[in-house]
Amino acid sequence: MTVYLDHAATTPVLPHVVEAIAETMRAVGNPSSLHTSGRAARAVVEDARERIAACLGSRPSEIVLTSGGTESDNIAVKGTVWAASAQDPARRRIVASGVEHHAVLDPVTALVEAGDAEVTWVEPGPCGLVAAQDVLAAVDEDPGSVALVTVMWANNEVGTVQDVATIAAGCRERGVRFHTDAVQAVAHLPVDLGAAGVDLAAVSAHKLGGPVGVGALHVARDLRPMPLSHGGGQERDIRSGTLDAAGAVGLALALEHAVEHRAAESARLAALRDRVLSGALALDLGIEVTGCWEPGDTTTRLANNAHLLVPGCSGDSLLYLLDAQGIEVSTGSACQAGVPRPSHVVLAMGYDPEVARGSLRISLGSTSTEDDVERFLAALPEVVERARRAGGAA
Ligand code: PLP
C-alpha cells in the first residue's frame, strides 16, 4: 500500500463530496439561464455560496467562485492593483511577504516586470514568521503609494502561520487593502475572514477534501478588482464564465466537513506531525526541523505540516528513493516540483542554498495513520544514506 504523505499538494476528495458532485452534475441547467432548469441550477449555486460564506465568516455577496487558489490569488493581486492605480496613479506599490506561494509571487513579479507596479518585499525571521510590524513599517514608508498588501495565512512549505489579524487591522487603520492566501489555512485553522477584517482571501477546494479546479475569492463588498477575463459578467463582473454548480457544491461540503471536524482532526494530525519531527530528529542523521515547532501546537505551525532539512543530499534524491519504497512526499510546493532550485521560502528564512537543497516536506491529511508515519521513519535512514552516497547531486 502506498503511503501518501503529500496532502498539502492535494488531498483525497471525501466520498460524500464525490457523491454530491455526481448528483449535481446529473441535472442540466446553466445557472444564468432564466428557465426552470437554469433557476434550479442557480438555487444550487446560491445555496452553496451561503454555506461557503458561513464557513469562512464572509457574507454570501463577498464570495466570488473561481477555478481555484491560483486564479483567486491572480484576481486579488492583479485585479486590485490595476483597479487601485486606475483610480489613483500614485497607488501602485505592493507590499508582499517573501514567503508567498508562486500563485501570489509570480503575479506580483509579472506586474513589476510589466511596469504596472512596484514591490516592497518583507522577509521572514528564521522560523518563517513575517513580523506584522515589519509589514506595517513597509506600508508606513509611504502609505499613499500602496495598492495592496499581501501576506499568506499559512505557508504551504514550512507550515508557519502568520499573524494576519494584526496585519489586517494595521492595513485597515492605514486605509490600504489587504489580501491573504488562505489556501493552506482553512482546513486546519479557524478562519473567520469577517472577524480578521481582510479585504481579499483565496481558498481552494482540493486542499480540503473537495475537487481540483474549484475555489473562491473573498472580496470585500466595497472593493472591485478589475477582471482578468471578460465575458458574461458573472460573479459581480469580477470573474466571468459559466458557474460550476457541481464544483460549488463540492467546495461547500468540503468546507463544512473541515469546519465540523477541525478541532479533533488538528489534534490528531498534530500528534502525527510531532512523531514525524521528533522521530526524524532522533535518527541522528543531522536532520533539522524547519519552521516554528512546539509539540502539540496547532496555532503557529499547521497541524499537518512537517518540514525537514537533511544535510548532504538533495530533497529530490530523497523524494525519488522514498517513492521507490511506496512513500510519497514532497520537496516543497508541488507547483515547483521538478525545478532543481532551492525553495525561495527556505532561502528567505536565512538558510544557505546548499542546506536548502535538502528540503523534504511531509504533509498529513484525512487518510494519514500512525502506520504511515512509522513506515516513513523506518525508511528514512537507508534512504538518506543512499542519497548521500549518490553524491547529493540534484
Ligand atoms: N496558494 C497556496 C498556499 C497553495 O498551497 C496552492 C497550491 O499548492 C495554491 C495557492 C494554488 O492553489 P490551486 O492549486 O487551487 O490553484
XYZ file of C-alpha atoms and ligand atoms in Angstrom:
410
model
C 0.000 0.000 0.000
C 1.272 3.426 -0.934
C 1.949 5.761 1.959
C 0.634 9.135 0.782
C 2.228 11.979 2.736
C 1.664 14.848 0.307
C -1.719 16.196 1.424
C -0.582 19.817 1.103
C -0.210 19.232 -2.648
C -3.670 17.726 -2.863
C -5.766 15.603 -0.529
C -8.328 12.902 -1.397
C -11.822 14.062 -2.295
C -14.138 12.961 0.508
C -16.513 10.167 -0.583
C -19.701 12.074 0.297
C -18.377 15.046 -1.692
C -17.835 12.830 -4.753
C -21.438 11.593 -4.430
C -22.880 15.088 -4.109
C -20.873 16.375 -7.085
C -22.027 13.445 -9.248
C -25.625 14.028 -8.177
C -25.435 17.742 -9.040
C -23.824 17.010 -12.415
C -26.762 14.817 -13.398
C -29.009 17.890 -13.612
C -28.806 20.145 -16.674
C -29.024 23.903 -16.394
C -26.808 26.952 -16.739
C -27.226 28.978 -13.530
C -27.547 32.119 -15.681
C -30.446 30.722 -17.755
C -33.855 32.085 -16.920
C -35.912 28.920 -17.417
C -36.811 26.412 -14.700
C -33.658 24.264 -15.053
C -31.463 27.369 -15.035
C -33.178 28.732 -11.957
C -32.795 25.371 -10.215
C -29.050 25.383 -11.004
C -28.822 28.977 -9.749
C -30.519 27.950 -6.493
C -27.920 25.198 -6.038
C -25.079 27.698 -6.570
C -26.573 30.284 -4.214
C -27.176 27.679 -1.504
C -23.542 26.556 -1.855
C -22.363 30.172 -1.771
C -24.220 30.784 1.503
C -22.669 27.700 3.051
C -19.174 28.613 1.819
C -19.588 32.111 3.254
C -20.825 30.748 6.588
C -17.748 28.500 6.886
C -15.383 31.398 6.166
C -17.045 34.163 8.175
C -17.857 36.012 4.919
C -21.103 37.289 3.540
C -22.515 35.386 0.541
C -22.193 38.553 -1.559
C -18.454 38.586 -0.814
C -17.800 35.120 -2.254
C -16.564 35.031 -5.861
C -16.375 31.469 -7.178
C -13.226 30.697 -9.157
C -11.254 27.788 -10.593
C -9.002 27.518 -7.522
C -6.301 29.136 -5.460
C -4.157 30.269 -8.371
C -6.966 32.137 -10.097
C -8.163 33.646 -6.811
C -4.674 34.932 -5.998
C -4.215 36.311 -9.518
C -7.502 38.226 -9.407
C -6.670 39.516 -5.935
C -3.202 40.747 -6.880
C -3.560 41.958 -10.457
C -7.198 42.999 -10.243
C -6.731 45.053 -7.073
C -3.513 46.723 -8.203
C -4.960 47.630 -11.608
C -8.148 48.993 -10.017
C -6.229 50.997 -7.396
C -3.789 52.549 -9.876
C -6.600 53.344 -12.336
C -8.297 55.363 -9.588
C -5.109 56.962 -8.284
C -1.944 56.580 -10.402
C 0.196 57.126 -7.272
C -1.143 53.866 -5.780
C 0.947 51.233 -7.497
C 3.080 49.695 -4.744
C 2.617 46.158 -3.452
C 3.889 45.138 -0.032
C 4.370 41.369 -0.136
C 5.965 38.764 2.081
C 8.941 36.877 0.693
C 7.380 33.502 1.555
C 4.271 33.717 -0.647
C 3.233 30.826 -2.881
C 4.066 31.257 -6.567
C 0.369 31.949 -7.183
C 0.991 35.312 -5.466
C 4.713 35.752 -6.051
C 4.501 35.404 -9.820
C 1.602 37.821 -10.451
C 3.436 40.365 -8.277
C 6.614 39.884 -10.309
C 4.672 39.981 -13.585
C 3.112 43.332 -12.634
C 6.514 44.758 -11.735
C 8.079 43.472 -14.960
C 5.226 44.965 -16.982
C 5.848 48.328 -15.320
C 2.397 48.261 -13.667
C 3.612 48.113 -10.056
C 6.489 48.370 -7.655
C 7.065 45.956 -4.831
C 8.445 46.084 -1.321
C 9.308 42.575 -0.133
C 9.108 41.825 3.576
C 11.308 38.928 4.609
C 10.512 36.493 7.449
C 12.501 35.622 10.536
C 14.267 32.275 10.911
C 11.079 30.285 11.559
C 9.251 31.742 8.580
C 7.187 34.249 10.530
C 6.772 37.634 8.856
C 6.605 40.206 11.657
C 3.435 42.288 11.476
C 5.423 45.373 12.480
C 7.791 44.852 9.523
C 4.852 44.660 7.116
C 3.288 47.793 8.571
C 6.632 49.613 8.627
C 6.920 48.876 4.885
C 3.455 50.397 4.404
C 4.393 53.410 6.546
C 7.314 54.262 4.246
C 4.598 55.780 2.030
C 1.024 54.641 2.763
C -0.416 56.667 -0.129
C 1.564 54.619 -2.644
C 0.239 51.218 -1.502
C -2.223 49.441 -3.787
C -2.144 46.114 -1.928
C -0.541 44.293 0.990
C -0.377 40.518 0.610
C 0.696 38.046 3.289
C -0.387 34.408 3.252
C -2.307 32.928 6.210
C -0.243 29.734 6.415
C 2.794 28.662 4.459
C 2.494 25.652 2.152
C 6.120 24.571 2.559
C 7.055 25.024 6.208
C 3.580 25.424 7.739
C 4.239 28.735 9.532
C 1.022 30.547 10.453
C 1.153 34.321 10.038
C -0.452 36.948 12.264
C -2.992 38.009 9.642
C -5.390 39.628 12.119
C -2.755 42.156 13.280
C -1.617 42.858 9.721
C -5.216 43.249 8.511
C -6.063 45.618 11.383
C -2.947 47.718 10.689
C -3.769 47.896 6.979
C -7.329 48.970 7.769
C -6.085 51.755 10.046
C -3.846 52.982 7.253
C -6.548 52.735 4.582
C -4.725 50.129 2.498
C -6.128 46.900 1.065
C -5.047 43.527 2.432
C -5.087 40.133 0.693
C -4.298 36.804 2.281
C -3.758 33.458 0.574
C -5.705 31.180 2.941
C -5.410 28.082 0.731
C -3.427 26.004 3.238
C -5.080 27.509 6.313
C -8.776 26.769 6.013
C -8.560 23.022 6.521
C -6.557 23.308 9.732
C -7.181 26.666 11.400
C -10.252 28.595 12.479
C -10.589 31.111 9.637
C -13.073 33.941 10.161
C -12.471 36.446 7.382
C -15.034 38.925 8.713
C -13.528 38.957 12.196
C -9.994 39.148 10.781
C -11.040 42.142 8.680
C -9.305 41.066 5.474
C -10.323 42.610 2.153
C -9.452 39.616 -0.016
C -8.741 35.942 0.694
C -8.055 32.970 -1.569
C -9.404 29.468 -0.921
C -9.077 26.213 -2.886
C -11.309 23.103 -2.639
C -8.740 20.414 -3.399
C -6.681 21.211 -0.308
C -9.559 20.264 1.980
C -11.337 17.267 0.518
C -13.089 18.945 -2.404
C -12.388 18.718 -6.142
C -9.470 20.190 -8.100
C -10.469 23.190 -10.220
C -12.777 24.960 -7.766
C -12.022 27.779 -5.381
C -13.253 31.057 -4.052
C -12.039 34.585 -3.578
C -13.472 36.595 -0.710
C -13.822 40.158 -1.970
C -14.994 42.828 0.486
C -18.191 44.454 -0.724
C -16.667 47.880 -1.266
C -13.848 46.519 -3.384
C -13.995 45.890 -7.113
C -10.862 44.289 -8.546
C -10.538 44.564 -12.309
C -11.470 41.333 -14.028
C -8.702 39.278 -15.626
C -11.061 37.694 -18.121
C -14.052 39.356 -19.720
C -17.264 37.678 -20.767
C -20.716 37.057 -19.355
C -20.258 39.274 -16.292
C -20.914 36.539 -13.730
C -19.704 36.898 -10.146
C -20.138 40.682 -9.810
C -18.329 41.085 -13.127
C -15.136 40.054 -11.357
C -14.979 36.523 -12.769
C -16.854 35.830 -15.982
C -17.594 32.252 -17.031
C -20.451 29.792 -16.663
C -20.938 28.976 -12.995
C -19.896 25.490 -11.917
C -22.798 24.304 -9.746
C -21.250 20.889 -9.009
C -17.930 22.474 -8.076
C -19.621 24.976 -5.774
C -21.416 22.114 -4.010
C -18.100 20.262 -3.689
C -16.387 23.272 -2.131
C -19.288 23.928 0.260
C -19.443 20.333 1.501
C -15.674 20.005 1.865
C -15.520 23.256 3.832
C -18.393 22.235 6.102
C -16.686 18.920 6.785
C -13.390 20.679 7.540
C -15.033 23.136 9.925
C -17.021 20.453 11.734
C -14.032 18.151 12.278
C -11.282 20.760 12.532
C -10.580 20.706 16.264
C -10.387 16.917 16.593
C -8.578 16.438 13.272
C -5.999 19.133 14.098
C -5.173 17.440 17.389
C -4.896 14.030 15.674
C -2.689 15.366 12.868
C -0.502 17.411 15.219
C 0.286 14.224 17.158
C 1.314 12.509 13.900
C 3.316 15.580 12.838
C 5.118 15.657 16.186
C 6.007 11.991 15.790
C 7.429 12.678 12.288
C 9.530 15.573 13.566
C 10.747 14.042 16.817
C 11.283 10.661 15.106
C 13.366 12.237 12.322
C 15.491 14.176 14.841
C 16.071 11.032 16.907
C 17.590 9.201 13.909
C 20.848 11.071 14.462
C 21.277 11.905 10.801
C 21.934 15.612 11.338
C 18.371 16.435 10.274
C 16.959 19.866 11.196
C 13.325 20.813 11.636
C 12.392 23.904 9.610
C 9.864 26.456 10.840
C 8.302 27.116 14.242
C 7.650 23.954 16.203
C 6.333 23.324 19.694
C 4.990 19.808 20.211
C 1.187 19.891 20.388
C 0.994 23.409 18.971
C -1.538 23.941 16.217
C -1.574 27.726 16.120
C 1.900 28.745 14.971
C 2.561 25.724 12.745
C -0.029 23.901 10.655
C -1.039 20.662 12.351
C -0.429 18.692 9.164
C 2.989 20.070 8.183
C 6.405 18.581 8.859
C 9.380 20.063 7.027
C 12.915 18.755 7.359
C 16.338 19.810 6.152
C 18.530 16.798 5.503
C 22.198 17.740 5.130
C 24.464 16.297 2.463
C 21.846 15.316 -0.101
C 19.159 16.771 -2.309
C 15.474 16.674 -1.477
C 14.782 15.396 -4.989
C 17.011 12.344 -4.421
C 15.228 11.636 -1.138
C 11.847 12.035 -2.803
C 12.626 9.518 -5.573
C 14.212 6.998 -3.211
C 11.211 7.193 -0.875
C 8.871 6.921 -3.847
C 10.623 3.698 -4.897
C 9.578 2.341 -1.498
C 5.971 3.444 -1.964
C 6.254 6.527 0.242
C 5.113 9.772 -1.366
C 6.389 13.080 0.000
C 7.435 16.406 -1.493
C 10.375 18.764 -1.504
C 8.052 21.734 -1.007
C 5.484 23.218 -3.293
C 4.032 20.787 -5.852
C 3.961 23.672 -8.289
C 7.774 23.767 -8.208
C 8.329 20.013 -8.410
C 10.957 19.091 -10.966
C 12.581 22.508 -10.840
C 16.008 21.903 -9.273
C 16.198 25.197 -7.386
C 16.306 25.640 -3.626
C 12.999 26.833 -2.221
C 12.591 30.614 -2.048
C 10.823 30.105 1.293
C 13.710 28.252 2.906
C 16.200 30.749 1.461
C 14.114 33.663 2.760
C 14.313 32.085 6.231
C 18.068 32.633 6.022
C 19.303 29.154 5.126
C 22.257 28.628 2.885
C 21.347 27.345 -0.638
C 23.336 24.145 0.000
C 21.297 23.422 3.158
C 18.021 24.427 1.482
C 18.679 21.814 -1.208
C 17.931 19.069 1.331
C 14.283 20.151 1.885
C 11.697 17.465 2.492
C 8.020 18.180 3.228
C 5.791 15.569 4.817
C 2.175 16.700 4.875
C -0.616 14.809 6.579
C -4.335 14.566 5.970
C -7.574 12.662 6.392
C -6.153 9.267 5.386
C -2.891 9.554 7.380
C -2.241 6.986 10.093
C 0.422 6.168 12.699
C 1.458 3.302 10.477
C 2.177 5.723 7.585
C 4.420 7.769 9.856
C 6.275 4.726 11.183
C 6.869 3.434 7.648
C 8.312 6.791 6.653
C 10.600 6.912 9.692
C 11.704 3.312 9.185
C 12.631 4.009 5.547
C 14.453 7.284 6.202
C 17.927 6.137 7.422
C 18.673 3.953 4.409
C 17.203 6.481 2.002
C 19.344 9.280 3.451
C 22.443 7.116 3.309
C 21.801 6.202 -0.342
C 21.031 9.805 -1.284
C 24.284 10.906 0.350
C 26.255 8.159 -1.383
C 24.761 9.290 -4.694
C 26.831 12.409 -4.096
C 23.879 14.537 -3.135
C 23.799 15.930 -6.648
C 20.362 17.210 -7.607
N -1.672 29.028 -2.570
C -1.138 28.091 -1.788
C -0.613 28.474 -0.448
C -1.056 26.768 -2.225
O -0.511 25.842 -1.432
C -1.552 26.449 -3.516
C -1.414 25.071 -4.051
O -0.377 24.440 -3.936
C -2.132 27.459 -4.277
C -2.172 28.746 -3.788
C -2.710 27.186 -5.621
O -3.994 26.600 -5.490
P -4.654 25.796 -6.701
O -3.913 24.506 -6.816
O -6.082 25.599 -6.279
O -4.550 26.645 -7.915
